[in-house]
XYZ file of C-alpha atoms in Angstrom:
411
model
C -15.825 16.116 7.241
C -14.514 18.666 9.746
C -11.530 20.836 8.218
C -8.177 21.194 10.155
C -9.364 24.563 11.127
C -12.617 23.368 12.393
C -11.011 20.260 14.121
C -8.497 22.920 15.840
C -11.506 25.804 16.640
C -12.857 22.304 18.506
C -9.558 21.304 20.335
C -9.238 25.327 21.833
C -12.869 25.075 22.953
C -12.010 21.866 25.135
C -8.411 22.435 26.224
C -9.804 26.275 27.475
C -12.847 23.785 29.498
C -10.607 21.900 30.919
C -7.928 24.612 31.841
C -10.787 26.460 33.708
C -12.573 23.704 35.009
C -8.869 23.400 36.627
C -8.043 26.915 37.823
C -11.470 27.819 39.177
C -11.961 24.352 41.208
C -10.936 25.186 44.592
C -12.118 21.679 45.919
C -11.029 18.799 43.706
C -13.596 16.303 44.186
C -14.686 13.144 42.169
C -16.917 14.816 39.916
C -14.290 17.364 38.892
C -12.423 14.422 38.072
C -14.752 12.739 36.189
C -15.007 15.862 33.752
C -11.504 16.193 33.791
C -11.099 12.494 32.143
C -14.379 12.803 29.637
C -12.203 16.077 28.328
C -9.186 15.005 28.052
C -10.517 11.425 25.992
C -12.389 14.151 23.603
C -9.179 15.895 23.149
C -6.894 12.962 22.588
C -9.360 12.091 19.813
C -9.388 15.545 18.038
C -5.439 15.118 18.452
C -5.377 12.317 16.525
C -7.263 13.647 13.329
C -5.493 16.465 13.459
C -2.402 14.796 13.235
C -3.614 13.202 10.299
C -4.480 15.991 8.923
C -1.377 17.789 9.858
C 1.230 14.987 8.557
C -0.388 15.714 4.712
C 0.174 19.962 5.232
C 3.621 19.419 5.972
C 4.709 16.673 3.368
C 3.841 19.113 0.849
C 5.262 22.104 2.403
C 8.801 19.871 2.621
C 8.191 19.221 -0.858
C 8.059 23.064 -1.373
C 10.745 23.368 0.401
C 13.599 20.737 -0.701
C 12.703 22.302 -4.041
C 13.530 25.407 -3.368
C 17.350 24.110 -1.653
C 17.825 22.220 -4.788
C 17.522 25.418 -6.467
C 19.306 27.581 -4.145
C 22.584 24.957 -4.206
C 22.343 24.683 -7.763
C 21.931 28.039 -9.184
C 18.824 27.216 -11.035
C 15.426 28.260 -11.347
C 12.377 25.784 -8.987
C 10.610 24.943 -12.591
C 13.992 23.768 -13.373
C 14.907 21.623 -10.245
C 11.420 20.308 -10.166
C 12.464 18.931 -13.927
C 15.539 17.655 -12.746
C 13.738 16.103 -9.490
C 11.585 14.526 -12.142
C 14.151 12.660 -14.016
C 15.981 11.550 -11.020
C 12.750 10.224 -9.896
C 12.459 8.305 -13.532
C 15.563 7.046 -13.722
C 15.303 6.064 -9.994
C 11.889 4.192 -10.760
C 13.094 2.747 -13.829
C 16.302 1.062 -12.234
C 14.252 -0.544 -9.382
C 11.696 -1.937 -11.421
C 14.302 -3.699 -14.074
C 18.056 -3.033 -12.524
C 20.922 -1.510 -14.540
C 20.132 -3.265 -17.686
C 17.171 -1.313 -18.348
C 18.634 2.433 -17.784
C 19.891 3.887 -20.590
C 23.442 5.011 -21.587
C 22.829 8.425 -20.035
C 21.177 7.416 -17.034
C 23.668 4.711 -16.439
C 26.609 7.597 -16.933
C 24.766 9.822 -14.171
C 24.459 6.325 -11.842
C 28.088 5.607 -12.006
C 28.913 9.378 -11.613
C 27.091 8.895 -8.171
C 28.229 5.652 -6.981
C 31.852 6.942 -7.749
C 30.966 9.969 -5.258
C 30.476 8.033 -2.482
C 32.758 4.748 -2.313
C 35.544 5.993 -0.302
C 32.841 7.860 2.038
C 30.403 4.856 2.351
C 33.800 2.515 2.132
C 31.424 0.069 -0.016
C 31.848 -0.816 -3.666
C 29.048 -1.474 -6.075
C 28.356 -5.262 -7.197
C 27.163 -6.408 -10.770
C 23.569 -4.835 -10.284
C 25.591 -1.391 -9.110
C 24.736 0.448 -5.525
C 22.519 3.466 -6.803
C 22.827 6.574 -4.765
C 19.521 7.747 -4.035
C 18.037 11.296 -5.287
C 18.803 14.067 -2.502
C 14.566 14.175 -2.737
C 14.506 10.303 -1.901
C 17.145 10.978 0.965
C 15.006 14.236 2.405
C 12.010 12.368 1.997
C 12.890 9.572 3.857
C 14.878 11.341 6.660
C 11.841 13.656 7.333
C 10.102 10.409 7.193
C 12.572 9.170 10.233
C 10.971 12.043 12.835
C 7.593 9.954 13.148
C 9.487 7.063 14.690
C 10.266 7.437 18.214
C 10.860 11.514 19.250
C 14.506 12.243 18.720
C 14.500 13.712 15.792
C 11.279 15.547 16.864
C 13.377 17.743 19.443
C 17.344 17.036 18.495
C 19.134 19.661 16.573
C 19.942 18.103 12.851
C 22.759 18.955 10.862
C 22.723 17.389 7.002
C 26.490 16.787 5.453
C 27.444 15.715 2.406
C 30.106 13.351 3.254
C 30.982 11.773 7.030
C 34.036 12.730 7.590
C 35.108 13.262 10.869
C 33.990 16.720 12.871
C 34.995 18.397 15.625
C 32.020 20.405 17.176
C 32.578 23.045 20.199
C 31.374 21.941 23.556
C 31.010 24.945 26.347
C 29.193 25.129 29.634
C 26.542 27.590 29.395
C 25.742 27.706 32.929
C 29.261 29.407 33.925
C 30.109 31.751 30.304
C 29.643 35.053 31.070
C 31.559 38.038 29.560
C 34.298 41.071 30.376
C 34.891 44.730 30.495
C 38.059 45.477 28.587
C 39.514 48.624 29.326
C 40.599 50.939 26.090
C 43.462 50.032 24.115
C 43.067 46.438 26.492
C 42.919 42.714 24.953
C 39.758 40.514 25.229
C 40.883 37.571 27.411
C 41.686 34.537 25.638
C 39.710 31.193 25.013
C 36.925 30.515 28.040
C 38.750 27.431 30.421
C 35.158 25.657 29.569
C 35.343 25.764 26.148
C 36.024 22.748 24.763
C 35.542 20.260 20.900
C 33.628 16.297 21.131
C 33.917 14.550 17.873
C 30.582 13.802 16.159
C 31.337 10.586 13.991
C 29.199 8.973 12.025
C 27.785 5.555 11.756
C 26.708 3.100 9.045
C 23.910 1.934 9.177
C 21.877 -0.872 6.975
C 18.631 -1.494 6.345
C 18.554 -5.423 6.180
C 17.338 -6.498 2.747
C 13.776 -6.175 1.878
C 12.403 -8.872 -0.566
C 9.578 -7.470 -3.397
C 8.343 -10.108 -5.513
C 8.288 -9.706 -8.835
C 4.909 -8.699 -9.585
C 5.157 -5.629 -7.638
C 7.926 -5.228 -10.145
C 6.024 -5.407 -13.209
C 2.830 -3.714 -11.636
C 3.211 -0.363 -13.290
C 0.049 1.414 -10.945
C 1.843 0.203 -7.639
C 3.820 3.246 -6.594
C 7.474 1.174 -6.084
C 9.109 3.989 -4.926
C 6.798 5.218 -2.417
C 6.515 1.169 -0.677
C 10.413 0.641 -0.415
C 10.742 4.015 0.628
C 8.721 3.449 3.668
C 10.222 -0.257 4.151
C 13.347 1.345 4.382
C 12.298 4.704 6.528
C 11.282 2.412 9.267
C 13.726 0.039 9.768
C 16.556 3.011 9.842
C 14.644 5.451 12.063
C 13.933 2.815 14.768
C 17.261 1.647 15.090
C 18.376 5.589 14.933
C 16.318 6.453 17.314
C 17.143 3.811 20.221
C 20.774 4.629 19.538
C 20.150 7.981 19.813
C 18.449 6.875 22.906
C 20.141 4.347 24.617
C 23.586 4.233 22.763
C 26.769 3.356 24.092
C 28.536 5.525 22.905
C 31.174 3.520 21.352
C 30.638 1.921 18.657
C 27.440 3.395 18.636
C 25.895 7.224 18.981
C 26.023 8.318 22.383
C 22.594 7.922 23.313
C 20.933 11.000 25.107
C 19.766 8.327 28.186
C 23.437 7.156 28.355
C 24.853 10.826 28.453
C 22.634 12.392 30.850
C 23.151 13.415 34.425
C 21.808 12.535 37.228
C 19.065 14.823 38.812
C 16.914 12.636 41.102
C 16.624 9.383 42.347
C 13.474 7.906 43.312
C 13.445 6.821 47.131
C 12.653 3.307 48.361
C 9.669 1.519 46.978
C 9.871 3.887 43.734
C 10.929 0.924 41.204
C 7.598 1.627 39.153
C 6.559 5.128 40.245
C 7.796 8.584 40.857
C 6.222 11.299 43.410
C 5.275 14.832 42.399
C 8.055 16.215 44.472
C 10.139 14.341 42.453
C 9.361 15.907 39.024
C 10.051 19.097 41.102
C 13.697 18.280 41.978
C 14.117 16.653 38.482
C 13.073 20.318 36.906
C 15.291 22.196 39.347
C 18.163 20.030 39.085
C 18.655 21.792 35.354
C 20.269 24.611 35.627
C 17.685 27.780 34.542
C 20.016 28.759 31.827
C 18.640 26.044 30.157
C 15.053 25.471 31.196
C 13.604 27.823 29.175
C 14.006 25.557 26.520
C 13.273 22.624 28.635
C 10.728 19.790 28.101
C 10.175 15.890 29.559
C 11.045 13.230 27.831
C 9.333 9.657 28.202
C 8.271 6.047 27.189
C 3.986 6.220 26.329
C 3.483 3.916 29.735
C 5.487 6.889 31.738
C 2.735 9.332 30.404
C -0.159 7.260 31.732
C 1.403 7.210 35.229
C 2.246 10.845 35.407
C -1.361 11.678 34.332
C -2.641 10.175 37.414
C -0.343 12.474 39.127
C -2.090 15.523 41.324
C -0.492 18.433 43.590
C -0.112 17.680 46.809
C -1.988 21.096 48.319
C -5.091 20.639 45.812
C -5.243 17.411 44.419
C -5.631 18.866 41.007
C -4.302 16.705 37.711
C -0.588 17.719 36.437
C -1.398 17.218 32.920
C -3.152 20.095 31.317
C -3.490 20.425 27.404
C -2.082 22.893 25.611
C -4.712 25.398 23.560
C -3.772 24.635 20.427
C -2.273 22.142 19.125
C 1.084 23.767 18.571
C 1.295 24.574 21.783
C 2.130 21.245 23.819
C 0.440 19.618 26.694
C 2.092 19.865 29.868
C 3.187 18.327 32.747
C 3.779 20.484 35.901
C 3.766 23.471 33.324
C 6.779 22.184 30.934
C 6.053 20.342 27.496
C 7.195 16.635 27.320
C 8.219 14.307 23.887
C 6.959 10.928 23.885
C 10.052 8.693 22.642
C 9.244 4.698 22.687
C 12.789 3.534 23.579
C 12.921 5.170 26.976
C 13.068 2.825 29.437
C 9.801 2.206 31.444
C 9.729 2.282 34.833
C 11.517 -0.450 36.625
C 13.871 -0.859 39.056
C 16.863 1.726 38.974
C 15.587 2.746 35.119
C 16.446 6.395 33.963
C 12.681 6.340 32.925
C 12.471 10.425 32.853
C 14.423 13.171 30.811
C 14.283 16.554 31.539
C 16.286 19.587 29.710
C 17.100 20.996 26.658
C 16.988 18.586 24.161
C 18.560 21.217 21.038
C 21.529 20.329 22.993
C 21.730 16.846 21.343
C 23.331 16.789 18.042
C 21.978 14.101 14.810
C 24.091 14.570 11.930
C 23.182 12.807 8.767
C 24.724 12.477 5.869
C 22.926 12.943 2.806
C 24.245 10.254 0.548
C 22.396 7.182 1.046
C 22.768 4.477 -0.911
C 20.848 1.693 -2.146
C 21.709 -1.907 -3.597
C 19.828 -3.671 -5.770
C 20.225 -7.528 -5.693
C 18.821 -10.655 -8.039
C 21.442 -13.296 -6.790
C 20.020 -16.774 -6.976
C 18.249 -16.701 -3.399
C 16.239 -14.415 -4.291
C 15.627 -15.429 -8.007
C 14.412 -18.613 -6.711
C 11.546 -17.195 -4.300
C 10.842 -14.820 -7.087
C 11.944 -11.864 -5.480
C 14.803 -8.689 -5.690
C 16.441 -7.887 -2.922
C 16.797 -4.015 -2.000
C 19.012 -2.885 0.602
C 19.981 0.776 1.918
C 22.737 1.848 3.954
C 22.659 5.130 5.640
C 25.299 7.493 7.939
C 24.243 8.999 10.775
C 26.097 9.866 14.045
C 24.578 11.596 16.963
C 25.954 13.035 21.025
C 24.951 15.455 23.503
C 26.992 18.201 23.077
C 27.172 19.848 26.251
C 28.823 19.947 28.920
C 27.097 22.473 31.457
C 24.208 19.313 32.355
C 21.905 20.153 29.861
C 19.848 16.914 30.006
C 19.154 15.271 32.923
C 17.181 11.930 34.318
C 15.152 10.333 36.760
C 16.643 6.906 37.881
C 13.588 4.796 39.664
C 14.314 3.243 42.963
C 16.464 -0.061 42.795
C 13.331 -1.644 44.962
């Protein structure tokens, strides 16, 4: 088997193939094509066991490194937060597998500590079985967890809180701030007229109940923890992330589709397509004071059309891979964010993003709770019930057109 290093040695190779097969082709013809495709199907397929590899690398360096905040927050040494991180696991593990009744008088102490913490925040009491509020290790896990499912969280700028209370977060337009000379012994003017504050609430968010039967429960070598984690990790992050996407706004996060401008509009007969030219007005619609942290954003069936996609002048592909794999692929020279509740294309769908995505806010709060239930419903399928509720809130925060979208043709 290959190592990461090997597998990435490989990928370079390729992409720097394909890049020159690219650049030094003055006359795309059907045989340049034809490499072109074999290349980028070889690449695709190192991609993918890369990723694999990748995903394991950076579980344990956010292992390393929620370790080290414990620490930091608590004033104590990593040997001794990995302890603690220990016993929170235990007493975790031991009150899923047999509920309150089997935790002992000290563990049941630190339990209602918790749940006390977060009732007025979460506005939800605890029933007979008590609402256990999850380890902050269980709660990084499975927000980290979250970025796999969809893209948000992949490019969004996160912000962890404690509690959801209310905030107020600045909003300025970065395409008109610019500074002063102040004479001496003169004031600095006062506040900028752009400057602004957008309240970033929060949400709650459940889970729906998963069911485990009870010999998972009593199977001491299944890892518990680790299944209704992930259970739980997807169902949140893919309703997160099409709020964050589409939401209204509302009742809802503002989703980043919902709160983006306008930058081009597909002409007539443009319902399921979009020209080269324009991906060109999209890009220059956003300001350059924020393109040079720009990037596309689209659904998986957007990225198979805009591959076919070639420059006018010299019919060469758009899509060139990047040389490594941390540095992206691109399209028309900007990196792009696959994000599976985009719209497609269809008629008059905002089926592109461009911008700067750090521009969008996620704020989560940390204290996640989880309910353990053995009502009669379940009892009589031979099954606990387990359900989470989360907070989360997200918005673009800008107000300069940071963000903005290709609407398809309406026929």
């Amino acid at each position: 088997m290959k190592s990461i290093q090997q597998l990435r040695e490989q990928r370079q190779a390729k992409a720097q193939a394909m890049r020159k097969l690219v650049e030094d082709t003055s006359e795309w013809k059907d045989e340049h094509q034809s490499q072109y495709e074999t290349l980028e199907k070889e690449i695709s397929d190192i991609d993918a066991r890369i990723e694999r590899f990748q995903n394991v690398l950076d579980m344990e360096a956010k292992e390393k490194s929620n370790l080290q905040e414990r620490a930091d927050r608590e004033g104590i040494s990593t040997d001794e937060a990995e302890h603690r991180n220990e016993q929170d696991a235990d007493i975790f593990n031991t009150w899923i597998r047999g509920g309150a009744n089997a935790l002992s008088m000290e563990q049941r102490q630190l339990i209602n500590q918790r749940a006390r913490e977060v009732r007025n925040t979460m506005s939800t009491g605890t029933g007979a079985e008590g609402g256990y509020l999850v380890p902050n290790q269980f709660a990084a896990n499975m927000l980290e967890a979250m970025k796999s499912f969809g893209g948000m969280r992949d490019v969004a700028t996160i912000l962890r809180t404690e509690n959801g209370a209310t905030m107020d977060w600045p909003t300025t337009d970065a395409t008109s701030e610019e500074g002063e000379i102040v004479g001496e012994n003169q004031s600095a003017t006062g506040s900028d007229p752009t400057f602004g504050t957008k309240s970033l609430n929060t949400c709650k968010f459940s889970s729906k109940v998963v069911t485990v039967p009870f010999e998972l429960l009593q199977d001491s070598v299944i890892d518990l923890e680790g299944h209704i984690r992930e259970r739980l990790t997807g169902r949140l992050a893919r309703i997160n992330n099409r709020l964050f996407t589409t939401g209204t706004g509302t009742t809802q996060p503002g989703g980043i589709v919902t709160a983006s401008a306008a930058g081009k509009v597909g002409q007539t007969g443009q319902a399921t397509s979009v020209a080269t030219g324009d991906l060109l007005d999209l890009i220059h619609s956003v300001d350059p004071a924020y393109r040079g942290n720009a990037r596309f954003m689209f659904h998986d069936m957007t990225l198979k059309e805009l591959k076919k996609l070639t420059d006018p002048t010299t019919k060469k592909p758009l899509w060139l891979p990047g040389f490594d794999v941390k540095e992206p692929d691109t399209i028309n020279g900007y990196g792009y964010t696959i994000n599976q509740h985009m719209p497609e294309m269809a008629a008059s769908a905002k089926s592109i993003l461009f911008g700067d995505f750090s521009k969008y806010l996620i704020r989560d709060v940390m204290q996640i709770l989880l309910f353990r239930m053995t009502d009669s419903k379940y009892t009589e399928k031979g099954q606990i019930g387990f359900l989470a509720w989360m907070r989360a809130g997200g918005d673009l925060m800008d107000v300069g057109g940071a963000v903005k979208h290709y609407q398809n043709s309406a026929s």
